Amino acid sequence: MNSVFSNKGTIAVFVLPTLILFCGIVLIPIFVSSYYSLLDWNGVGRGTFIGLDNYVEMFKDTRVLNSIKNSLLFAGASVFIQLPISLVLALILASNVKGEGFYRTVYFIPVLISTVVIAQLWSKIYNADYGLLNVLLQSIGLSSLAQDWLGQKDTALAASFIPTLWQYVGYHMLLMYAGAKSVSQDVLEAARMDGASRIRTAWSIMIPLMKPILKVSLVFSVIGAFKVFDLIYVLTGGGPFYTTEVPSTLMYATIFDTFRYGYGSAISVFIIVECLVCTILINSLFKTE
């Protein structure tokens, strides 16, 4: 096996199919979208080359800027709400609690459900007439708080974030759980012998040793927030009055509703660059000697 893996020609043969697939699905569409973003094109016929005009217009468009702000808020909610909850659950389950396998499965079930199904479920929960949330508020004497959660500008954005945060808590929990389980029991036993409490052990030993998996979860969480589409599209379609619009839903509406393929492609390129830059920044923050 050593002679096989040391042969560059053999390595190239094994890597080539995956490389071709990656180029066809990822790299080529990125380059094509980058080219389209330089055109004034309606998707039919020949486009007109306009250079960077689409990008200039994009950063002057208040609708685009609002969608970018929403995606940044979503990323902040993912990092400061979703990931801490996932970390706490992972550390609790990794401490050999009773029913560990059962709870691990239960928390992961929402990840397996289609996002469209999740959106439909939560749209029923938020329904102004018969939604579970309003019924619950009315049953405990807080009927004054009952409202159309997805139809009000003040509540639509937060209401749209909650289902995605809820759905992927189990995903990040499982990643962190695997990282916590990989920590050597000898290290934890030494900490207990020195009198360290569970909280102290988790904060000073387990979390630092879980740093690589925490970086992975952070990257996935931020990128997922920047490119979220299906849940927002099904729940609100970007409304009301573009309150919940994010770059991906705006890109879709620009291309398929107004047939501005060039402008929509510029938005798609921005999403790619945004995800790439944030990934590089996160990797640099977690860089160790």
mmCIF file with all atom_site columns, C-alpha atoms in Angstrom, residues 40-201:
data_model
loop_
_atom_site.group_PDB
_atom_site.id
_atom_site.type_symbol
_atom_site.label_atom_id
_atom_site.label_alt_id
_atom_site.label_comp_id
_atom_site.label_asym_id
_atom_site.label_entity_id
_atom_site.label_seq_id
_atom_site.pdbx_PDB_ins_code
_atom_site.Cartn_x
_atom_site.Cartn_y
_atom_site.Cartn_z
_atom_site.occupancy
_atom_site.B_iso_or_equiv
_atom_site.pdbx_formal_charge
_atom_site.auth_seq_id
_atom_site.auth_comp_id
_atom_site.auth_asym_id
_atom_site.auth_atom_id
_atom_site.pdbx_PDB_model_num
ATOM 1   C CA . ASP A 1 40  ? -26.972 42.676 -19.003 1.00 0.00 ? 40  ASP A CA 1
ATOM 2   C CA . TRP A 1 41  ? -28.890 39.536 -19.951 1.00 0.00 ? 41  TRP A CA 1
ATOM 3   C CA . ASN A 1 42  ? -32.477 38.337 -19.618 1.00 0.00 ? 42  ASN A CA 1
ATOM 4   C CA . GLY A 1 43  ? -31.600 34.655 -20.030 1.00 0.00 ? 43  GLY A CA 1
ATOM 5   C CA . VAL A 1 44  ? -32.601 34.537 -23.713 1.00 0.00 ? 44  VAL A CA 1
ATOM 6   C CA . GLY A 1 45  ? -30.543 35.524 -26.710 1.00 0.00 ? 45  GLY A CA 1
ATOM 7   C CA . ARG A 1 46  ? -27.275 37.436 -26.528 1.00 0.00 ? 46  ARG A CA 1
ATOM 8   C CA . GLY A 1 47  ? -26.319 39.430 -23.450 1.00 0.00 ? 47  GLY A CA 1
ATOM 9   C CA . THR A 1 48  ? -24.647 42.842 -23.458 1.00 0.00 ? 48  THR A CA 1
ATOM 10  C CA . PHE A 1 49  ? -21.290 43.141 -21.738 1.00 0.00 ? 49  PHE A CA 1
ATOM 11  C CA . ILE A 1 50  ? -21.487 45.881 -19.069 1.00 0.00 ? 50  ILE A CA 1
ATOM 12  C CA . GLY A 1 51  ? -18.432 45.086 -16.933 1.00 0.00 ? 51  GLY A CA 1
ATOM 13  C CA . LEU A 1 52  ? -18.865 45.685 -13.211 1.00 0.00 ? 52  LEU A CA 1
ATOM 14  C CA . ASP A 1 53  ? -22.059 47.708 -13.509 1.00 0.00 ? 53  ASP A CA 1
ATOM 15  C CA . ASN A 1 54  ? -24.124 44.949 -11.892 1.00 0.00 ? 54  ASN A CA 1
ATOM 16  C CA . TYR A 1 55  ? -21.848 44.977 -8.852  1.00 0.00 ? 55  TYR A CA 1
ATOM 17  C CA . VAL A 1 56  ? -21.969 48.764 -8.602  1.00 0.00 ? 56  VAL A CA 1
ATOM 18  C CA . GLU A 1 57  ? -25.759 48.664 -8.754  1.00 0.00 ? 57  GLU A CA 1
ATOM 19  C CA . MET A 1 58  ? -25.874 45.831 -6.240  1.00 0.00 ? 58  MET A CA 1
ATOM 20  C CA . PHE A 1 59  ? -24.049 47.758 -3.530  1.00 0.00 ? 59  PHE A CA 1
ATOM 21  C CA . LYS A 1 60  ? -26.295 50.789 -4.097  1.00 0.00 ? 60  LYS A CA 1
ATOM 22  C CA . ASP A 1 61  ? -29.495 48.738 -3.952  1.00 0.00 ? 61  ASP A CA 1
ATOM 23  C CA . THR A 1 62  ? -31.137 49.103 -0.515  1.00 0.00 ? 62  THR A CA 1
ATOM 24  C CA . ARG A 1 63  ? -32.941 45.796 -1.034  1.00 0.00 ? 63  ARG A CA 1
ATOM 25  C CA . VAL A 1 64  ? -29.629 43.987 -1.485  1.00 0.00 ? 64  VAL A CA 1
ATOM 26  C CA . LEU A 1 65  ? -28.091 45.738 1.513   1.00 0.00 ? 65  LEU A CA 1
ATOM 27  C CA . ASN A 1 66  ? -31.099 44.808 3.636   1.00 0.00 ? 66  ASN A CA 1
ATOM 28  C CA . SER A 1 67  ? -30.795 41.156 2.589   1.00 0.00 ? 67  SER A CA 1
ATOM 29  C CA . ILE A 1 68  ? -27.085 41.170 3.497   1.00 0.00 ? 68  ILE A CA 1
ATOM 30  C CA . LYS A 1 69  ? -27.924 42.649 6.897   1.00 0.00 ? 69  LYS A CA 1
ATOM 31  C CA . ASN A 1 70  ? -30.487 39.891 7.478   1.00 0.00 ? 70  ASN A CA 1
ATOM 32  C CA . SER A 1 71  ? -27.971 37.189 6.583   1.00 0.00 ? 71  SER A CA 1
ATOM 33  C CA . LEU A 1 72  ? -25.442 38.706 8.990   1.00 0.00 ? 72  LEU A CA 1
ATOM 34  C CA . LEU A 1 73  ? -28.058 38.740 11.753  1.00 0.00 ? 73  LEU A CA 1
ATOM 35  C CA . PHE A 1 74  ? -28.843 35.122 10.975  1.00 0.00 ? 74  PHE A CA 1
ATOM 36  C CA . ALA A 1 75  ? -25.149 34.233 11.131  1.00 0.00 ? 75  ALA A CA 1
ATOM 37  C CA . GLY A 1 76  ? -24.872 36.023 14.490  1.00 0.00 ? 76  GLY A CA 1
ATOM 38  C CA . ALA A 1 77  ? -27.873 34.102 15.831  1.00 0.00 ? 77  ALA A CA 1
ATOM 39  C CA . SER A 1 78  ? -26.348 30.847 14.617  1.00 0.00 ? 78  SER A CA 1
ATOM 40  C CA . VAL A 1 79  ? -23.009 31.535 16.281  1.00 0.00 ? 79  VAL A CA 1
ATOM 41  C CA . PHE A 1 80  ? -24.222 33.002 19.577  1.00 0.00 ? 80  PHE A CA 1
ATOM 42  C CA . ILE A 1 81  ? -27.447 31.016 20.108  1.00 0.00 ? 81  ILE A CA 1
ATOM 43  C CA . GLN A 1 82  ? -27.379 27.795 18.098  1.00 0.00 ? 82  GLN A CA 1
ATOM 44  C CA . LEU A 1 83  ? -23.769 26.736 18.708  1.00 0.00 ? 83  LEU A CA 1
ATOM 45  C CA . PRO A 1 84  ? -23.738 27.365 22.498  1.00 0.00 ? 84  PRO A CA 1
ATOM 46  C CA . ILE A 1 85  ? -26.916 25.289 22.878  1.00 0.00 ? 85  ILE A CA 1
ATOM 47  C CA . SER A 1 86  ? -25.375 22.530 20.774  1.00 0.00 ? 86  SER A CA 1
ATOM 48  C CA . LEU A 1 87  ? -22.178 22.637 22.827  1.00 0.00 ? 87  LEU A CA 1
ATOM 49  C CA . VAL A 1 88  ? -24.007 22.386 26.150  1.00 0.00 ? 88  VAL A CA 1
ATOM 50  C CA . LEU A 1 89  ? -26.091 19.444 24.908  1.00 0.00 ? 89  LEU A CA 1
ATOM 51  C CA . ALA A 1 90  ? -22.989 17.720 23.525  1.00 0.00 ? 90  ALA A CA 1
ATOM 52  C CA . LEU A 1 91  ? -21.072 18.072 26.787  1.00 0.00 ? 91  LEU A CA 1
ATOM 53  C CA . ILE A 1 92  ? -24.030 16.781 28.811  1.00 0.00 ? 92  ILE A CA 1
ATOM 54  C CA . LEU A 1 93  ? -24.535 13.742 26.567  1.00 0.00 ? 93  LEU A CA 1
ATOM 55  C CA . ALA A 1 94  ? -20.798 13.015 26.484  1.00 0.00 ? 94  ALA A CA 1
ATOM 56  C CA . SER A 1 95  ? -20.757 12.777 30.297  1.00 0.00 ? 95  SER A CA 1
ATOM 57  C CA . ASN A 1 96  ? -22.355 9.298  30.078  1.00 0.00 ? 96  ASN A CA 1
ATOM 58  C CA . VAL A 1 97  ? -25.865 10.312 31.126  1.00 0.00 ? 97  VAL A CA 1
ATOM 59  C CA . LYS A 1 98  ? -28.572 7.671  31.274  1.00 0.00 ? 98  LYS A CA 1
ATOM 60  C CA . GLY A 1 99  ? -30.345 7.284  27.932  1.00 0.00 ? 99  GLY A CA 1
ATOM 61  C CA . GLU A 1 100 ? -27.458 8.884  26.039  1.00 0.00 ? 100 GLU A CA 1
ATOM 62  C CA . GLY A 1 101 ? -28.204 7.055  22.776  1.00 0.00 ? 101 GLY A CA 1
ATOM 63  C CA . PHE A 1 102 ? -31.915 7.887  22.938  1.00 0.00 ? 102 PHE A CA 1
ATOM 64  C CA . TYR A 1 103 ? -31.372 11.614 23.467  1.00 0.00 ? 103 TYR A CA 1
ATOM 65  C CA . ARG A 1 104 ? -28.710 11.705 20.772  1.00 0.00 ? 104 ARG A CA 1
ATOM 66  C CA . THR A 1 105 ? -31.173 10.232 18.286  1.00 0.00 ? 105 THR A CA 1
ATOM 67  C CA . VAL A 1 106 ? -34.048 12.489 19.337  1.00 0.00 ? 106 VAL A CA 1
ATOM 68  C CA . TYR A 1 107 ? -31.987 15.672 18.969  1.00 0.00 ? 107 TYR A CA 1
ATOM 69  C CA . PHE A 1 108 ? -30.775 14.578 15.528  1.00 0.00 ? 108 PHE A CA 1
ATOM 70  C CA . ILE A 1 109 ? -34.207 13.692 14.097  1.00 0.00 ? 109 ILE A CA 1
ATOM 71  C CA . PRO A 1 110 ? -35.027 17.290 12.913  1.00 0.00 ? 110 PRO A CA 1
ATOM 72  C CA . VAL A 1 111 ? -31.858 17.244 10.799  1.00 0.00 ? 111 VAL A CA 1
ATOM 73  C CA . LEU A 1 112 ? -33.188 14.247 8.868   1.00 0.00 ? 112 LEU A CA 1
ATOM 74  C CA . ILE A 1 113 ? -36.493 15.941 8.055   1.00 0.00 ? 113 ILE A CA 1
ATOM 75  C CA . SER A 1 114 ? -36.747 17.917 4.821   1.00 0.00 ? 114 SER A CA 1
ATOM 76  C CA . THR A 1 115 ? -36.369 21.656 5.294   1.00 0.00 ? 115 THR A CA 1
ATOM 77  C CA . VAL A 1 116 ? -39.591 22.198 3.330   1.00 0.00 ? 116 VAL A CA 1
ATOM 78  C CA . VAL A 1 117 ? -41.425 19.954 5.791   1.00 0.00 ? 117 VAL A CA 1
ATOM 79  C CA . ILE A 1 118 ? -39.881 21.883 8.692   1.00 0.00 ? 118 ILE A CA 1
ATOM 80  C CA . ALA A 1 119 ? -41.033 25.159 7.109   1.00 0.00 ? 119 ALA A CA 1
ATOM 81  C CA . GLN A 1 120 ? -44.565 23.844 6.648   1.00 0.00 ? 120 GLN A CA 1
ATOM 82  C CA . LEU A 1 121 ? -44.621 22.616 10.243  1.00 0.00 ? 121 LEU A CA 1
ATOM 83  C CA . TRP A 1 122 ? -43.543 25.954 11.669  1.00 0.00 ? 122 TRP A CA 1
ATOM 84  C CA . SER A 1 123 ? -45.863 27.910 9.387   1.00 0.00 ? 123 SER A CA 1
ATOM 85  C CA . LYS A 1 124 ? -48.714 26.016 11.059  1.00 0.00 ? 124 LYS A CA 1
ATOM 86  C CA . ILE A 1 125 ? -47.258 26.765 14.501  1.00 0.00 ? 125 ILE A CA 1
ATOM 87  C CA . TYR A 1 126 ? -47.083 30.484 13.631  1.00 0.00 ? 126 TYR A CA 1
ATOM 88  C CA . ASN A 1 127 ? -50.523 30.628 11.960  1.00 0.00 ? 127 ASN A CA 1
ATOM 89  C CA . ALA A 1 128 ? -52.466 33.650 13.199  1.00 0.00 ? 128 ALA A CA 1
ATOM 90  C CA . ASP A 1 129 ? -55.840 31.846 13.394  1.00 0.00 ? 129 ASP A CA 1
ATOM 91  C CA . TYR A 1 130 ? -55.153 28.328 14.632  1.00 0.00 ? 130 TYR A CA 1
ATOM 92  C CA . GLY A 1 131 ? -51.394 28.227 15.224  1.00 0.00 ? 131 GLY A CA 1
ATOM 93  C CA . LEU A 1 132 ? -50.093 26.332 18.247  1.00 0.00 ? 132 LEU A CA 1
ATOM 94  C CA . LEU A 1 133 ? -48.121 29.340 19.496  1.00 0.00 ? 133 LEU A CA 1
ATOM 95  C CA . ASN A 1 134 ? -51.130 31.665 19.610  1.00 0.00 ? 134 ASN A CA 1
ATOM 96  C CA . VAL A 1 135 ? -53.338 28.945 21.120  1.00 0.00 ? 135 VAL A CA 1
ATOM 97  C CA . LEU A 1 136 ? -50.730 28.380 23.837  1.00 0.00 ? 136 LEU A CA 1
ATOM 98  C CA . LEU A 1 137 ? -50.491 32.103 24.602  1.00 0.00 ? 137 LEU A CA 1
ATOM 99  C CA . GLN A 1 138 ? -54.269 32.374 24.837  1.00 0.00 ? 138 GLN A CA 1
ATOM 100 C CA . SER A 1 139 ? -54.508 29.340 27.115  1.00 0.00 ? 139 SER A CA 1
ATOM 101 C CA . ILE A 1 140 ? -52.136 30.894 29.668  1.00 0.00 ? 140 ILE A CA 1
ATOM 102 C CA . GLY A 1 141 ? -53.829 34.298 29.638  1.00 0.00 ? 141 GLY A CA 1
ATOM 103 C CA . LEU A 1 142 ? -51.445 36.079 27.264  1.00 0.00 ? 142 LEU A CA 1
ATOM 104 C CA . SER A 1 143 ? -53.854 36.512 24.371  1.00 0.00 ? 143 SER A CA 1
ATOM 105 C CA . SER A 1 144 ? -52.660 40.098 23.956  1.00 0.00 ? 144 SER A CA 1
ATOM 106 C CA . LEU A 1 145 ? -49.351 38.705 22.642  1.00 0.00 ? 145 LEU A CA 1
ATOM 107 C CA . ALA A 1 146 ? -51.012 36.527 20.003  1.00 0.00 ? 146 ALA A CA 1
ATOM 108 C CA . GLN A 1 147 ? -50.404 37.881 16.504  1.00 0.00 ? 147 GLN A CA 1
ATOM 109 C CA . ASP A 1 148 ? -49.536 37.019 12.929  1.00 0.00 ? 148 ASP A CA 1
ATOM 110 C CA . TRP A 1 149 ? -45.906 36.134 13.594  1.00 0.00 ? 149 TRP A CA 1
ATOM 111 C CA . LEU A 1 150 ? -44.868 35.782 9.956   1.00 0.00 ? 150 LEU A CA 1
ATOM 112 C CA . GLY A 1 151 ? -47.011 38.671 8.717   1.00 0.00 ? 151 GLY A CA 1
ATOM 113 C CA . GLN A 1 152 ? -45.679 41.411 11.011  1.00 0.00 ? 152 GLN A CA 1
ATOM 114 C CA . LYS A 1 153 ? -42.513 43.295 10.147  1.00 0.00 ? 153 LYS A CA 1
ATOM 115 C CA . ASP A 1 154 ? -41.415 43.370 13.792  1.00 0.00 ? 154 ASP A CA 1
ATOM 116 C CA . THR A 1 155 ? -41.597 39.604 14.332  1.00 0.00 ? 155 THR A CA 1
ATOM 117 C CA . ALA A 1 156 ? -41.193 37.978 10.899  1.00 0.00 ? 156 ALA A CA 1
ATOM 118 C CA . LEU A 1 157 ? -37.387 37.948 10.849  1.00 0.00 ? 157 LEU A CA 1
ATOM 119 C CA . ALA A 1 158 ? -36.928 36.380 14.283  1.00 0.00 ? 158 ALA A CA 1
ATOM 120 C CA . ALA A 1 159 ? -39.764 33.938 13.606  1.00 0.00 ? 159 ALA A CA 1
ATOM 121 C CA . SER A 1 160 ? -38.012 32.864 10.398  1.00 0.00 ? 160 SER A CA 1
ATOM 122 C CA . PHE A 1 161 ? -34.698 32.286 12.175  1.00 0.00 ? 161 PHE A CA 1
ATOM 123 C CA . ILE A 1 162 ? -36.036 30.065 14.953  1.00 0.00 ? 162 ILE A CA 1
ATOM 124 C CA . PRO A 1 163 ? -36.965 27.013 12.794  1.00 0.00 ? 163 PRO A CA 1
ATOM 125 C CA . THR A 1 164 ? -33.503 26.808 11.203  1.00 0.00 ? 164 THR A CA 1
ATOM 126 C CA . LEU A 1 165 ? -31.762 27.280 14.543  1.00 0.00 ? 165 LEU A CA 1
ATOM 127 C CA . TRP A 1 166 ? -33.955 24.533 16.007  1.00 0.00 ? 166 TRP A CA 1
ATOM 128 C CA . GLN A 1 167 ? -33.457 22.167 13.073  1.00 0.00 ? 167 GLN A CA 1
ATOM 129 C CA . TYR A 1 168 ? -29.659 22.219 13.063  1.00 0.00 ? 168 TYR A CA 1
ATOM 130 C CA . VAL A 1 169 ? -28.961 22.231 16.801  1.00 0.00 ? 169 VAL A CA 1
ATOM 131 C CA . GLY A 1 170 ? -28.858 18.438 16.609  1.00 0.00 ? 170 GLY A CA 1
ATOM 132 C CA . TYR A 1 171 ? -26.427 18.495 13.681  1.00 0.00 ? 171 TYR A CA 1
ATOM 133 C CA . HIS A 1 172 ? -23.858 20.615 15.478  1.00 0.00 ? 172 HIS A CA 1
ATOM 134 C CA . MET A 1 173 ? -24.549 18.775 18.726  1.00 0.00 ? 173 MET A CA 1
ATOM 135 C CA . LEU A 1 174 ? -23.586 15.484 17.075  1.00 0.00 ? 174 LEU A CA 1
ATOM 136 C CA . LEU A 1 175 ? -20.357 16.951 15.682  1.00 0.00 ? 175 LEU A CA 1
ATOM 137 C CA . MET A 1 176 ? -19.406 18.364 19.065  1.00 0.00 ? 176 MET A CA 1
ATOM 138 C CA . TYR A 1 177 ? -20.501 15.169 20.819  1.00 0.00 ? 177 TYR A CA 1
ATOM 139 C CA . ALA A 1 178 ? -18.068 13.192 18.651  1.00 0.00 ? 178 ALA A CA 1
ATOM 140 C CA . GLY A 1 179 ? -15.340 15.699 19.517  1.00 0.00 ? 179 GLY A CA 1
ATOM 141 C CA . ALA A 1 180 ? -16.104 15.465 23.237  1.00 0.00 ? 180 ALA A CA 1
ATOM 142 C CA . LYS A 1 181 ? -16.067 11.656 23.099  1.00 0.00 ? 181 LYS A CA 1
ATOM 143 C CA . SER A 1 182 ? -12.628 11.733 21.456  1.00 0.00 ? 182 SER A CA 1
ATOM 144 C CA . VAL A 1 183 ? -11.087 13.460 24.483  1.00 0.00 ? 183 VAL A CA 1
ATOM 145 C CA . SER A 1 184 ? -8.875  10.989 26.349  1.00 0.00 ? 184 SER A CA 1
ATOM 146 C CA . GLN A 1 185 ? -10.491 9.596  29.489  1.00 0.00 ? 185 GLN A CA 1
ATOM 147 C CA . ASP A 1 186 ? -7.069  9.608  31.158  1.00 0.00 ? 186 ASP A CA 1
ATOM 148 C CA . VAL A 1 187 ? -6.982  13.406 30.946  1.00 0.00 ? 187 VAL A CA 1
ATOM 149 C CA . LEU A 1 188 ? -10.490 13.714 32.398  1.00 0.00 ? 188 LEU A CA 1
ATOM 150 C CA . GLU A 1 189 ? -9.697  11.238 35.171  1.00 0.00 ? 189 GLU A CA 1
ATOM 151 C CA . ALA A 1 190 ? -6.577  13.221 36.087  1.00 0.00 ? 190 ALA A CA 1
ATOM 152 C CA . ALA A 1 191 ? -8.679  16.380 36.298  1.00 0.00 ? 191 ALA A CA 1
ATOM 153 C CA . ARG A 1 192 ? -11.204 14.690 38.568  1.00 0.00 ? 192 ARG A CA 1
ATOM 154 C CA . MET A 1 193 ? -8.412  13.412 40.820  1.00 0.00 ? 193 MET A CA 1
ATOM 155 C CA . ASP A 1 194 ? -7.126  16.989 41.101  1.00 0.00 ? 194 ASP A CA 1
ATOM 156 C CA . GLY A 1 195 ? -10.576 18.062 42.314  1.00 0.00 ? 195 GLY A CA 1
ATOM 157 C CA . ALA A 1 196 ? -11.802 19.816 39.175  1.00 0.00 ? 196 ALA A CA 1
ATOM 158 C CA . SER A 1 197 ? -15.587 20.157 38.942  1.00 0.00 ? 197 SER A CA 1
ATOM 159 C CA . ARG A 1 198 ? -17.507 19.105 35.829  1.00 0.00 ? 198 ARG A CA 1
ATOM 160 C CA . ILE A 1 199 ? -17.915 22.707 34.732  1.00 0.00 ? 199 ILE A CA 1
ATOM 161 C CA . ARG A 1 200 ? -14.220 23.435 35.285  1.00 0.00 ? 200 ARG A CA 1
ATOM 162 C CA . THR A 1 201 ? -13.242 20.259 33.416  1.00 0.00 ? 201 THR A CA 1
#
